[in-house]
Coordinates of C-alpha atoms in Angstrom, one line a residue:
Chain A
M76 CA 141.6 83.2 121.6
T77 CA 141.5 79.5 122.4
Q78 CA 144.9 78.8 120.6
Q79 CA 148.0 77.8 122.5
G80 CA 150.3 80.4 124.0
V81 CA 147.8 82.8 125.5
S82 CA 148.4 83.8 129.0
W83 CA 146.1 82.5 131.8
I84 CA 145.0 86.0 132.4
D85 CA 143.7 86.3 128.8
K86 CA 142.0 83.0 129.2
L87 CA 140.3 84.4 132.3
I88 CA 139.1 87.6 130.8
W89 CA 138.6 87.3 127.1
S90 CA 134.9 86.5 127.4
W91 CA 134.4 89.8 129.1
A92 CA 135.8 91.8 126.2
P93 CA 135.1 89.7 123.0
E94 CA 136.7 91.0 119.8
S95 CA 134.3 89.5 117.3
F96 CA 130.7 88.5 117.0
K97 CA 131.8 84.9 117.1
E98 CA 133.7 85.5 120.4
A99 CA 130.7 87.4 121.7
G100 CA 128.5 84.4 121.1
E101 CA 131.0 82.0 122.6
S102 CA 131.5 84.1 125.7
I103 CA 127.9 83.6 126.6
V104 CA 128.3 79.9 126.3
K105 CA 131.7 79.5 128.0
N106 CA 131.5 82.0 130.8
F107 CA 129.5 80.8 133.8
W108 CA 128.8 84.4 134.9
L109 CA 127.5 85.4 131.5
H110 CA 125.5 82.3 130.6
W111 CA 122.2 83.7 131.9
F112 CA 122.4 86.5 129.4
P113 CA 120.6 86.2 126.1
A114 CA 123.1 86.1 123.2
K115 CA 121.9 89.5 121.9
V116 CA 119.9 92.3 123.4
S117 CA 118.1 95.2 121.8
R118 CA 119.5 98.7 122.0
R119 CA 116.1 99.9 123.4
S120 CA 116.3 97.4 126.3
L121 CA 119.7 98.8 127.3
A122 CA 118.7 102.4 126.9
F123 CA 118.7 104.5 130.1
N124 CA 115.7 106.5 129.0
Y125 CA 113.6 103.4 128.7
S126 CA 114.2 101.5 132.0
F127 CA 116.3 104.0 133.9
W128 CA 118.2 100.8 134.9
L129 CA 116.0 100.7 138.1
G130 CA 115.8 96.9 138.3
T131 CA 119.6 96.5 137.9
I132 CA 120.1 99.2 140.6
S133 CA 117.8 97.4 143.0
A134 CA 119.6 94.1 142.4
V135 CA 123.0 95.7 143.0
L136 CA 121.7 97.2 146.2
F137 CA 120.5 93.8 147.3
A138 CA 124.0 92.4 146.6
I139 CA 125.6 95.3 148.6
L140 CA 123.2 94.5 151.5
G141 CA 124.0 90.9 151.3
V142 CA 127.8 91.4 151.6
T143 CA 127.7 94.2 154.3
G144 CA 124.9 92.2 156.1
V145 CA 127.1 89.1 156.4
L146 CA 129.9 91.2 157.7
L147 CA 127.6 92.9 160.2
M148 CA 126.5 89.4 161.4
F149 CA 130.1 88.8 162.6
L150 CA 129.9 92.0 164.7
Y151 CA 126.4 92.0 166.1
V152 CA 125.0 89.9 169.0
P153 CA 121.2 89.4 168.9
S154 CA 120.6 89.6 172.6
V155 CA 118.6 92.3 174.4
E156 CA 121.6 93.0 176.7
R157 CA 124.3 93.0 174.0
A158 CA 122.6 94.3 170.9
Y159 CA 122.7 98.0 171.7
P160 CA 126.3 97.9 172.9
T161 CA 127.4 96.1 169.8
M162 CA 125.9 98.9 167.8
K163 CA 127.9 101.4 169.8
D164 CA 131.0 99.4 169.1
L165 CA 130.2 99.5 165.4
D166 CA 130.0 103.2 165.5
Y167 CA 133.0 103.9 167.7
V168 CA 135.3 100.9 168.1
V169 CA 135.3 98.6 165.0
A170 CA 137.5 99.8 162.2
Y171 CA 135.2 101.3 159.6
G172 CA 132.3 99.9 161.6
W173 CA 130.4 103.1 161.1
L174 CA 130.9 102.9 157.4
L175 CA 129.8 99.3 157.2
R176 CA 126.6 100.1 159.1
G177 CA 126.2 103.3 157.1
V178 CA 126.5 101.5 153.8
H179 CA 124.1 98.8 154.9
R180 CA 121.6 101.3 156.2
M181 CA 121.9 103.6 153.1
A182 CA 121.6 100.7 150.7
A183 CA 118.5 99.6 152.5
H184 CA 116.9 103.0 152.3
L185 CA 117.8 103.2 148.6
M186 CA 116.6 99.7 147.9
V187 CA 113.1 100.6 149.2
A188 CA 113.1 103.7 147.0
F189 CA 114.4 102.0 143.9
V190 CA 112.2 98.9 144.1
F191 CA 109.3 101.3 144.3
F192 CA 110.6 103.5 141.4
H193 CA 111.1 100.3 139.4
M194 CA 107.5 99.3 140.0
V195 CA 106.3 102.8 139.0
R196 CA 108.4 102.5 135.8
V197 CA 106.9 99.1 134.9
F198 CA 103.4 100.4 135.5
Y199 CA 103.8 103.5 133.3
T200 CA 105.3 101.5 130.5
A201 CA 102.7 98.7 130.9
A202 CA 105.6 96.3 131.0
Y203 CA 103.4 93.8 132.8
K204 CA 101.3 93.1 129.8
K205 CA 101.1 89.7 128.2
S206 CA 103.5 89.7 125.3
P207 CA 102.4 89.0 121.8
T208 CA 105.0 86.2 121.6
G209 CA 103.4 84.4 124.5
G210 CA 105.5 85.5 127.5
S211 CA 103.7 85.5 130.8
R212 CA 104.7 88.9 132.1
P213 CA 101.7 89.3 134.5
L214 CA 103.2 86.5 136.5
N215 CA 106.5 88.3 136.7
W216 CA 104.7 91.5 137.8
I217 CA 103.2 89.5 140.7
V218 CA 106.7 88.3 141.6
G219 CA 107.7 91.9 141.5
V220 CA 104.9 93.0 143.9
L221 CA 106.0 90.2 146.2
L222 CA 109.5 91.5 146.0
L223 CA 108.3 94.9 147.0
V224 CA 106.6 93.4 150.0
V225 CA 109.6 91.3 151.0
T226 CA 111.9 94.4 150.6
L227 CA 109.7 96.3 153.1
A228 CA 109.6 93.3 155.4
L229 CA 113.4 93.2 155.2
S230 CA 113.8 96.8 156.1
Y231 CA 111.3 96.6 158.9
S232 CA 113.0 93.6 160.5
G233 CA 116.4 95.3 159.9
Y234 CA 115.7 98.4 161.9
L235 CA 114.4 96.4 164.8
L236 CA 117.9 94.9 165.4
P237 CA 119.8 97.8 167.0
W238 CA 117.3 97.5 169.9
D239 CA 117.1 101.3 170.4
Q240 CA 113.9 103.3 171.0
L241 CA 113.1 103.3 167.3
A242 CA 113.4 99.5 167.2
Y243 CA 111.5 98.8 170.3
W244 CA 108.5 101.0 169.6
A245 CA 108.4 100.0 166.0
M246 CA 108.1 96.4 167.3
V247 CA 105.4 97.4 169.8
I248 CA 103.3 99.1 167.1
G249 CA 104.0 96.5 164.4
S250 CA 103.1 93.6 166.7
N251 CA 99.9 95.4 167.8
V252 CA 99.0 95.9 164.2
A253 CA 99.1 92.1 163.8
K254 CA 97.1 91.8 167.0
S255 CA 94.4 94.1 165.7
V256 CA 93.5 91.5 163.0
P257 CA 90.1 90.1 164.0
I258 CA 89.9 86.6 165.5
L259 CA 93.4 85.4 164.6
G260 CA 95.2 88.6 165.8
K261 CA 96.4 87.4 169.2
K262 CA 97.7 84.1 167.8
I263 CA 99.6 85.9 165.0
Q264 CA 101.2 88.3 167.5
F265 CA 102.1 85.4 169.8
L266 CA 103.9 83.6 167.0
L267 CA 105.5 86.8 165.7
I268 CA 107.0 88.0 169.0
G269 CA 107.4 84.6 170.7
G270 CA 105.2 85.4 173.7
T271 CA 103.0 88.1 175.0
E272 CA 105.6 90.7 175.6
I273 CA 108.5 92.1 173.5
G274 CA 111.8 90.7 174.7
Q275 CA 114.6 88.3 173.9
A276 CA 112.3 85.9 172.1
T277 CA 111.2 88.7 169.8
L278 CA 114.7 89.9 169.0
I279 CA 116.0 86.5 168.0
R280 CA 112.9 85.9 165.9
F281 CA 113.4 89.0 163.9
Y282 CA 117.1 88.5 163.7
V283 CA 116.6 85.1 162.0
L284 CA 113.9 86.5 159.8
H285 CA 116.1 89.4 158.7
C286 CA 119.4 87.4 158.2
V287 CA 118.2 84.1 156.8
F288 CA 114.5 83.7 156.1
L289 CA 113.6 86.9 154.2
P290 CA 116.9 87.2 152.3
L291 CA 116.5 83.6 151.0
I292 CA 113.0 84.3 149.9
A293 CA 114.1 87.6 148.3
L294 CA 117.0 85.8 146.5
T295 CA 114.8 83.1 145.2
L296 CA 112.2 85.6 143.9
I297 CA 115.0 87.8 142.3
V298 CA 116.5 84.8 140.5
Y299 CA 113.0 83.8 139.3
H300 CA 112.2 87.4 138.4
M301 CA 115.3 87.6 136.1
W302 CA 114.8 84.1 134.6
R303 CA 111.2 85.1 133.7
I304 CA 112.5 88.2 131.9
R305 CA 114.3 85.9 129.5
K306 CA 111.4 83.4 129.3
D307 CA 109.0 86.2 128.5
G308 CA 111.2 87.4 125.6
G309 CA 113.2 90.2 127.2
L310 CA 112.0 93.6 128.3
A311 CA 108.5 94.7 127.2
C312 CA 109.9 97.1 124.7
M313 CA 111.0 94.1 122.7
D314 CA 107.3 93.5 122.0
Q315 CA 107.1 96.7 120.0
M316 CA 110.1 95.6 117.9
V317 CA 108.4 92.3 117.2
L318 CA 105.0 94.0 116.4
K319 CA 106.7 96.5 114.1
S320 CA 108.9 93.9 112.4
E321 CA 105.8 91.8 111.6
K322 CA 104.2 94.8 110.0
E323 CA 107.1 95.9 107.9
R324 CA 108.1 92.4 107.0
V325 CA 110.1 93.0 103.9
E326 CA 111.5 89.6 103.2
S327 CA 110.0 86.8 105.0
V328 CA 112.6 85.1 107.2
G329 CA 109.9 83.7 109.5
S330 CA 111.1 82.9 112.9
K331 CA 114.4 82.6 114.7
T332 CA 114.9 79.9 117.3
Y333 CA 117.1 80.8 120.1
S334 CA 117.3 77.6 122.0
L335 CA 117.9 73.9 121.5
L336 CA 114.6 73.2 123.3
G337 CA 112.8 75.2 120.5
I338 CA 114.4 73.0 117.8
T339 CA 113.6 69.7 119.5
R340 CA 110.1 70.7 120.2
G341 CA 109.8 72.1 116.7
M342 CA 108.5 75.4 117.8
E343 CA 109.8 79.0 118.0
V344 CA 110.7 80.2 121.4
N345 CA 110.1 83.7 122.5
V346 CA 111.8 85.9 120.0
L347 CA 110.1 86.2 116.7
T348 CA 111.6 88.8 114.5
S349 CA 112.6 89.7 111.0
A350 CA 116.2 89.7 109.9
R351 CA 116.1 93.4 109.2
A352 CA 115.0 94.3 112.7
E353 CA 117.6 92.1 114.2
E354 CA 120.4 93.7 112.2
E355 CA 119.4 97.2 113.1
N356 CA 118.5 96.8 116.8
L357 CA 120.3 93.9 118.3
I358 CA 123.7 94.0 119.8
P359 CA 125.7 91.2 121.6
S360 CA 125.1 91.0 125.3
A361 CA 128.8 90.4 125.8
P362 CA 130.2 93.0 126.3
N363 CA 127.3 95.5 126.0
L364 CA 125.0 94.2 128.8
A365 CA 127.9 93.1 130.9
K366 CA 129.5 96.6 130.7
R367 CA 126.2 98.2 131.5
I368 CA 125.8 96.1 134.6
L369 CA 129.4 96.9 135.7
W370 CA 128.8 100.6 135.3
V371 CA 125.5 100.5 137.2
T372 CA 127.2 98.5 140.0
L373 CA 130.1 101.0 140.3
F374 CA 127.7 103.9 140.2
T375 CA 125.4 102.4 142.8
M376 CA 128.3 101.6 145.1
F377 CA 129.6 105.1 144.7
V378 CA 126.3 106.8 145.5
T379 CA 125.7 104.5 148.5
M380 CA 129.2 105.2 149.9
V381 CA 128.9 108.9 149.5
L382 CA 125.5 109.0 151.1
A383 CA 126.8 106.7 153.9
I384 CA 129.6 109.1 154.6
L385 CA 127.5 112.3 154.3
V386 CA 124.3 111.4 156.0
R387 CA 124.2 111.3 159.8
M388 CA 123.4 107.8 161.0
P389 CA 121.0 107.9 163.9
L390 CA 121.0 105.5 166.8
E391 CA 118.4 106.4 169.4
A392 CA 118.5 105.9 173.1
P393 CA 118.5 102.2 174.3
A394 CA 115.1 100.5 174.2
N395 CA 112.9 101.6 177.1
S396 CA 109.6 100.0 177.6
A397 CA 108.5 102.8 180.0
V398 CA 108.8 105.8 177.8
A399 CA 107.9 106.1 174.1
P400 CA 109.6 108.9 172.2
N401 CA 107.1 111.7 171.6
P402 CA 106.4 111.8 168.7
A403 CA 107.5 108.2 167.9
K404 CA 108.0 108.1 164.2
A405 CA 108.7 105.2 161.8
P406 CA 111.3 105.5 159.0
W407 CA 110.1 107.6 156.0
Y408 CA 108.8 104.7 153.9
F409 CA 106.4 103.6 156.7
L410 CA 105.2 107.0 157.6
W411 CA 102.2 106.8 155.3
L412 CA 101.1 103.7 157.0
Q413 CA 101.7 105.3 160.4
E414 CA 99.5 108.2 159.3
L415 CA 96.9 105.8 158.1
I416 CA 96.7 103.8 161.3
A417 CA 96.4 107.0 163.3
D418 CA 93.4 108.2 161.2
T419 CA 91.4 105.2 160.3
T420 CA 89.7 104.0 163.5
I421 CA 86.1 103.5 162.5
R422 CA 83.3 104.1 164.9
L423 CA 79.8 102.9 164.1
G424 CA 77.6 103.5 167.2
R425 CA 79.0 101.3 169.9
F426 CA 81.1 99.3 167.4
T427 CA 84.7 100.3 166.8
I428 CA 87.3 98.9 164.4
N429 CA 90.9 99.6 165.4
G430 CA 92.8 101.8 162.9
G431 CA 95.7 99.4 163.3
F432 CA 93.6 96.8 161.3
V433 CA 92.1 99.2 158.8
G434 CA 95.2 101.3 158.1
G435 CA 97.8 98.7 158.9
V436 CA 96.4 95.6 157.3
L437 CA 93.2 96.2 155.3
I438 CA 94.2 99.3 153.2
P439 CA 97.8 98.1 152.3
G440 CA 96.5 94.6 151.7
V441 CA 93.8 95.8 149.3
L442 CA 96.4 98.1 147.6
A443 CA 98.9 95.2 147.1
L444 CA 96.1 92.9 145.8
W445 CA 94.9 95.6 143.4
L446 CA 98.5 96.0 142.2
A447 CA 99.0 92.3 141.8
L448 CA 95.8 91.8 139.8
W449 CA 96.1 94.9 137.7
P450 CA 97.6 93.2 134.6
F451 CA 94.5 91.1 134.3
L452 CA 92.2 94.2 134.5
D453 CA 94.2 96.3 132.1
K454 CA 92.4 95.9 128.7
S455 CA 94.7 98.1 126.6
S456 CA 96.0 96.8 123.3
P457 CA 99.5 95.1 122.9
Q458 CA 100.7 98.3 121.3
A459 CA 100.6 100.0 124.7
A460 CA 103.2 97.6 126.2
G461 CA 106.8 98.8 126.6
V462 CA 105.9 102.4 125.7
W463 CA 106.0 105.4 128.1
F464 CA 102.6 107.0 128.8
P465 CA 100.7 105.5 125.9
R466 CA 97.5 107.6 125.2
E467 CA 95.1 104.6 125.5
R468 CA 96.3 104.0 129.1
L469 CA 95.9 107.7 130.1
R470 CA 93.1 107.0 132.6
Q471 CA 94.8 104.2 134.5
N472 CA 98.0 106.1 134.6
V473 CA 96.2 109.1 136.1
V474 CA 94.5 106.8 138.7
F475 CA 97.9 105.2 139.6
T476 CA 99.6 108.6 139.8
L477 CA 96.8 109.8 142.2
I478 CA 97.4 106.8 144.4
V479 CA 101.1 107.4 144.4
L480 CA 100.6 111.1 145.2
G481 CA 98.2 110.2 148.0
I482 CA 100.9 108.0 149.6
L483 CA 103.4 110.9 149.2
V484 CA 101.0 113.3 150.8
L485 CA 100.5 110.9 153.7
L486 CA 104.3 110.6 153.9
F487 CA 104.6 114.3 154.1
I488 CA 101.9 114.7 156.8
G489 CA 103.3 111.9 158.9
G490 CA 106.9 113.0 158.4
I491 CA 106.8 116.8 158.6
C492 CA 103.4 117.8 159.9
R493 CA 103.1 115.6 163.0
G494 CA 104.5 116.9 166.3
P495 CA 104.2 115.8 169.9
N496 CA 101.1 113.6 170.6
W497 CA 100.8 113.2 166.8
D498 CA 99.2 116.7 166.7
F499 CA 99.1 118.5 163.4
Y500 CA 101.6 121.4 162.9
W501 CA 102.5 123.1 159.6
P502 CA 106.2 122.9 158.8
W503 CA 106.7 126.6 159.8
Q504 CA 104.9 126.2 163.2
P505 CA 107.1 125.5 166.2
W506 CA 106.4 122.5 168.3
P507 CA 105.5 123.1 172.0
E508 CA 108.2 122.3 174.5
L509 CA 107.4 119.2 176.5
P510 CA 108.6 118.2 179.9
M511 CA 110.9 115.2 179.6
H512 CA 109.2 113.3 182.4
F513 CA 105.7 113.1 183.7
Chain B
M186 CA 88.4 40.3 137.9
S187 CA 87.4 41.0 134.3
E188 CA 88.0 44.4 132.6
K189 CA 84.2 45.2 132.9
E190 CA 84.1 44.5 136.6
R191 CA 87.1 46.6 137.3
Q192 CA 85.5 49.5 135.5
K193 CA 82.4 49.0 137.5
E194 CA 84.3 49.4 140.7
G195 CA 85.7 52.7 139.4
I196 CA 89.1 52.3 140.9
S197 CA 92.1 50.4 139.5
R198 CA 94.9 49.0 141.6
R199 CA 97.2 51.6 140.1
S200 CA 95.1 54.6 140.9
F201 CA 94.4 53.2 144.3
F202 CA 98.2 53.1 145.1
K203 CA 98.6 56.5 143.5
W204 CA 96.0 57.8 145.8
I205 CA 97.6 56.2 148.9
G206 CA 101.1 57.4 147.8
G207 CA 99.9 60.9 147.1
T208 CA 98.0 61.2 150.4
T209 CA 101.0 59.8 152.3
A210 CA 103.4 62.3 150.7
F211 CA 101.0 65.1 151.5
L212 CA 100.6 64.1 155.1
A213 CA 104.4 63.7 155.4
F214 CA 105.0 67.3 154.3
A215 CA 102.0 68.6 156.3
G216 CA 103.4 66.9 159.3
Q217 CA 106.7 68.6 158.9
G218 CA 105.1 72.0 158.6
Y219 CA 102.9 71.3 161.6
F220 CA 105.7 70.5 164.0
Y221 CA 107.9 73.4 162.6
V222 CA 105.2 75.9 163.5
K223 CA 104.4 74.2 166.8
A224 CA 108.0 74.4 167.9
L225 CA 107.9 78.2 167.4
L226 CA 104.9 78.6 169.8
P227 CA 106.5 78.7 173.2
R228 CA 104.9 76.7 176.0
V229 CA 106.8 78.4 178.8
L230 CA 107.1 82.2 178.8
Y231 CA 110.1 83.6 180.6
E232 CA 108.4 87.0 181.0
P233 CA 108.0 89.2 184.0
L234 CA 105.3 88.1 186.4
K235 CA 101.9 89.7 185.9
R236 CA 100.8 89.5 189.6
V237 CA 103.2 91.5 191.6
K238 CA 103.5 93.0 195.1
I239 CA 103.9 96.8 194.8
G240 CA 104.4 98.0 198.3
L241 CA 102.1 99.4 201.1
S242 CA 99.2 101.7 200.2
K243 CA 100.5 104.5 202.4
M244 CA 103.6 104.8 200.1
Y245 CA 101.2 106.0 197.3
P246 CA 100.4 109.7 197.0
E247 CA 97.0 111.1 196.5
G248 CA 96.3 111.0 192.7
G249 CA 98.2 108.9 190.2
K250 CA 101.5 107.1 190.2
F251 CA 103.1 105.4 187.2
L252 CA 104.8 102.1 187.6
S253 CA 106.9 101.9 184.5
K254 CA 108.0 98.3 184.6
L255 CA 104.4 97.0 185.0
R256 CA 103.0 99.7 182.7
V257 CA 100.2 100.6 185.1
F258 CA 99.0 103.7 186.9
I259 CA 98.0 103.3 190.6
F260 CA 95.4 105.8 191.7
K261 CA 94.5 106.8 195.2
E262 CA 91.5 108.9 196.0
G263 CA 91.0 109.3 199.8
N264 CA 90.6 105.8 201.1
E265 CA 90.0 104.2 197.7
M266 CA 92.5 102.8 195.3
Y267 CA 92.4 101.4 191.8
S268 CA 94.8 100.7 188.9
M269 CA 94.6 101.5 185.2
S270 CA 96.8 100.2 182.4
S271 CA 99.1 102.7 180.6
V272 CA 99.0 100.6 177.4
C273 CA 97.2 102.5 174.7
T274 CA 94.3 100.4 173.3
H275 CA 95.2 101.5 169.7
L276 CA 98.7 100.0 169.2
G277 CA 100.2 99.5 172.6
C278 CA 102.3 102.6 173.3
N279 CA 102.5 104.0 176.8
V280 CA 100.0 106.8 177.4
K281 CA 101.2 109.7 179.5
I282 CA 99.3 111.3 182.3
V283 CA 98.9 115.0 181.6
P284 CA 97.8 117.4 184.4
L285 CA 95.2 119.9 183.3
A286 CA 95.7 123.6 183.9
K287 CA 92.2 123.9 185.4
P288 CA 89.7 121.2 186.3
K289 CA 87.4 120.2 183.5
K290 CA 83.8 118.9 183.7
V291 CA 83.2 115.9 181.4
K292 CA 80.3 113.6 180.7
V293 CA 80.9 110.0 179.8
G294 CA 77.7 108.1 179.1
D295 CA 75.4 109.2 181.9
K296 CA 78.1 109.9 184.3
E297 CA 79.4 113.4 184.9
F298 CA 82.6 114.1 186.8
T299 CA 85.4 116.7 187.1
E300 CA 88.8 115.7 186.0
T301 CA 92.2 117.3 186.9
F302 CA 94.3 115.2 184.5
E303 CA 94.0 113.3 181.2
F304 CA 96.0 110.7 179.3
F305 CA 97.7 111.4 176.0
C306 CA 99.3 108.8 173.7
P307 CA 102.5 110.1 172.1
C308 CA 102.5 107.6 169.2
H309 CA 99.2 108.4 167.3
G310 CA 97.6 111.1 169.4
S311 CA 94.8 109.3 171.3
K312 CA 93.4 111.2 174.2
F313 CA 91.6 109.7 177.2
H314 CA 89.5 111.2 180.0
A315 CA 90.6 110.6 183.6
D316 CA 88.4 107.5 183.8
G317 CA 90.2 106.0 180.8
T318 CA 87.5 106.7 178.2
P319 CA 89.0 107.6 174.8
Y320 CA 87.6 110.9 173.4
A321 CA 90.0 111.8 170.5
G322 CA 92.4 110.0 168.2
P323 CA 92.4 106.4 167.0
A324 CA 92.1 104.4 170.3
P325 CA 89.1 102.2 170.0
L326 CA 88.6 101.1 173.6
P327 CA 89.0 102.5 177.1
L328 CA 92.2 101.9 179.1
P329 CA 91.6 98.6 181.0
R330 CA 91.5 98.5 184.8
Y331 CA 93.4 95.8 186.6
S332 CA 92.7 93.9 189.8
L333 CA 94.2 95.3 193.0
E334 CA 94.2 93.4 196.3
I335 CA 95.8 93.6 199.7
S336 CA 98.1 90.7 200.6
P337 CA 97.0 89.0 203.8
E338 CA 100.6 88.3 204.7
D339 CA 102.2 91.7 204.9
G340 CA 99.5 94.2 203.9
Q341 CA 101.2 95.1 200.6
L342 CA 99.2 95.9 197.5
I343 CA 99.1 93.3 194.8
V344 CA 98.4 94.3 191.2
D345 CA 97.5 91.7 188.6
T346 CA 97.9 92.9 185.0
G347 CA 96.6 89.6 183.8
K348 CA 93.2 90.2 185.4
E349 CA 91.0 92.9 184.0
V350 CA 88.3 94.3 186.1
G351 CA 85.3 96.6 185.6
K352 CA 85.2 100.4 185.7
D353 CA 83.8 100.6 189.2
F354 CA 86.4 98.3 190.8
R355 CA 88.0 100.0 193.8
I356 CA 89.5 98.7 197.0
K357 CA 89.3 100.4 200.4
V358 CA 92.5 101.2 202.1
K359 CA 93.5 103.1 205.2
A360 CA 93.9 106.7 204.1

């Protein structure tokens, strides 16, 4: 393909559709966009029923959010007077403004869900375990936990920007959760909202956090997350291949070195495997991995668009510091925390601890810490890594499932069973009618 | 200085300069971080005033009135007035005053009184007695009371939401 006489368009695209193994190898080297792929990937790593492609979907959603987000920045003004009217303009004046906002909003909802699903998948397959070839997957798992936290911070700071009732009261509750931290609480709140009351200083702070600070952190972590996958020898299911190939070693080929660094250091990097396993299981990344990413991208875009068109996009009344909606509910992914902060005020005699601190800081903090440290507490054998529901991890999978279910139950109670004044109603019980003003 | 002496001193010229350089670099970065954070802590707040004139006492009806901008209730009982915050002590939503269908006798501490209204918080369901004491839901503390005074200039009431007062604080006004 490098000979004279080929059209410029062929020069541009040959690496995306190589016609031989030689070209497949060259395309990884010569194409900037492909060079972060390994030369070859295992069939198992690409299989839908191993990873469900959840990480790729999350990354694609992040990309969609980046593009639509930058466009929205052209159309939105972060001022308490102008923010809400610019939202109305988006919905009714700007050409396809409603779609832009809808796609951004839907992609955000989906990203929270898919980052969470991705974590659940990695937990059930124990893909956080230290690999037999020396990869440091526990570190990448911690990066993943951080990414989950950053994703939630991004969505929180995002739904504050329309400056409607949802935004305003979410900010009131959020900043008071920060305030409920013992000793430092008031200072944290002051720094967060830029004063003692929610206003212009608060809005501009969360705007910059949402548009610059948090996306940069997320992008950095995502890049590192993906780089680590390669450093750690691919997806965890690769470990099983390596373990098996060592067992059935028919003819000793020893090790294969994939990088120049490995040769110069005189050591084998990452992928140790027998020739037989390689022939059977490995296929070139170009075009196989590239194609898969393309399909996932198209599919994710399609689903996001369809949902953005079909699902009604709410914008509540303009922010009003005098009247909180009754009940004032957070978006679905925070309802479990809202239910927790409403239930966890602890009274010991004359001493009380605000539920805002217990349910809003302490419990989620402990959960996140437990998650981050879990790879170091999981003592199962290397055979359990990269396999769905291995028997020896039964007990920890059950505990993890119970915690996830607990969160889902709290979501259900907060979302469906809480009516006016946060009173409990079954889904089939009607809510009492409330006077609009007192 | 001989090799032996230098070892006795325990620090070489090289390690000394390394230490100086390292410390300087650390201080340089820490200094950057320090003023970055400092710049984000406002020294002047362009926020609504906390001590505000709220009109003459005779404009207030018997019972409670909600001043939404200040987020306070002003209560008048005969010739006595006091003010109470509407900000829930749980996480800062506005509590609502809810009239009771029939008067209720309650006991808070050693005090017994009859109330005709209560406060409900719409966000997480805290409930407070008429005197601001929480009795249900997650609110950890009673609703705070704020200082009320009468302006010597024009006789208007002045409420100060920056100044908390005790539960028994009341001012006398002409009924």
